[in-house]
């Protein structure tokens, strides 16, 4: 599988979540599928060993960008929920 396809899957998972309609509470509870978690865990472990190909390194970097955006969205959702309660 190419990096583009794997990275697209990571993006797709969160985009599909948003497209289905979200609420601040659901954003705070978003989690990746088990398959994606396993894929990322594998990349992280292999990165620690210095055992990633350039395309896998790129895939991991792309995931980190997506993960950062998700964490920001979760933080904002938590802030919103606190402000309305």
Coordinates of C-alpha atoms in Angstrom, one line a residue:
X1 CA 0.0 0.0 0.0
X2 CA 1.4 3.4 -0.8
X3 CA 1.9 6.2 1.6
X4 CA -0.7 8.3 -0.1
X5 CA -3.3 5.6 0.3
X6 CA -2.4 5.1 4.0
X7 CA -2.3 8.8 4.8
X8 CA -5.6 9.3 2.9
X9 CA -7.1 6.6 5.2
X10 CA -6.1 8.6 8.2
X11 CA -7.6 11.8 6.8
X12 CA -10.7 9.9 5.6
X13 CA -11.4 8.5 9.1
X14 CA -11.6 12.0 10.7
X15 CA -13.3 13.6 7.6
X16 CA -16.0 10.9 7.6
X17 CA -16.5 11.5 11.3
X18 CA -17.0 15.2 10.7
X19 CA -19.2 14.7 7.6
X20 CA -21.6 12.5 9.6
X21 CA -22.4 15.4 11.8
X22 CA -20.7 16.1 15.0
X23 CA -21.3 17.8 18.3
X24 CA -18.7 19.2 20.7
X25 CA -19.2 16.2 22.9
X26 CA -18.7 13.7 20.1
X27 CA -15.5 15.5 19.0
X28 CA -14.1 15.1 22.5
X29 CA -14.7 11.3 22.2
X30 CA -13.3 10.8 18.7
X31 CA -11.0 7.8 18.5
X32 CA -9.2 6.1 15.6
X33 CA -10.2 2.7 14.5
X34 CA -8.2 -0.2 15.9
X35 CA -6.6 -0.8 12.5
X36 CA -5.4 2.8 12.3
X37 CA -4.1 2.6 15.9
X38 CA -2.2 -0.5 15.2
X39 CA -0.8 1.0 12.0
X40 CA 0.4 4.1 13.8
X41 CA 1.8 2.1 16.8
X42 CA 3.8 0.0 14.3
X43 CA 5.2 3.1 12.6
X44 CA 6.1 4.8 15.9
X45 CA 7.9 1.7 17.2
X46 CA 9.8 1.3 14.0
X47 CA 10.7 5.0 14.0
X48 CA 12.2 4.6 17.4
X49 CA 14.4 1.9 15.9
X50 CA 15.3 4.0 12.9
X51 CA 13.7 1.4 10.7
X52 CA 11.4 3.5 8.5
X53 CA 11.6 3.9 4.8
X54 CA 11.3 7.5 3.5
X55 CA 7.6 6.9 2.5
X56 CA 6.8 5.5 5.9
X57 CA 8.5 8.5 7.6
X58 CA 6.4 10.8 5.5
X59 CA 3.3 8.8 6.5
X60 CA 4.1 9.2 10.2
X61 CA 4.7 12.9 9.7
X62 CA 1.4 13.3 8.0
X63 CA -0.3 11.4 10.8
X64 CA 1.3 13.7 13.3
X65 CA -0.2 16.8 11.5
X66 CA -3.7 15.2 11.5
X67 CA -3.3 14.2 15.1
X68 CA -2.3 17.8 16.1
X69 CA -5.4 19.1 14.4
X70 CA -7.6 16.6 16.2
X71 CA -6.1 17.5 19.5
X72 CA -6.8 21.2 18.8
X73 CA -10.4 20.4 17.9
X74 CA -10.8 18.3 21.1
X75 CA -9.4 21.1 23.2
X76 CA -11.7 23.7 21.6
X77 CA -14.7 21.4 22.1
X78 CA -13.8 21.0 25.8
X79 CA -13.6 24.8 26.1
X80 CA -17.0 25.2 24.4
X81 CA -18.6 22.6 26.6
X82 CA -17.3 24.3 29.8
X83 CA -18.5 27.7 28.6
X84 CA -22.1 26.5 28.1
X85 CA -22.4 24.4 31.2

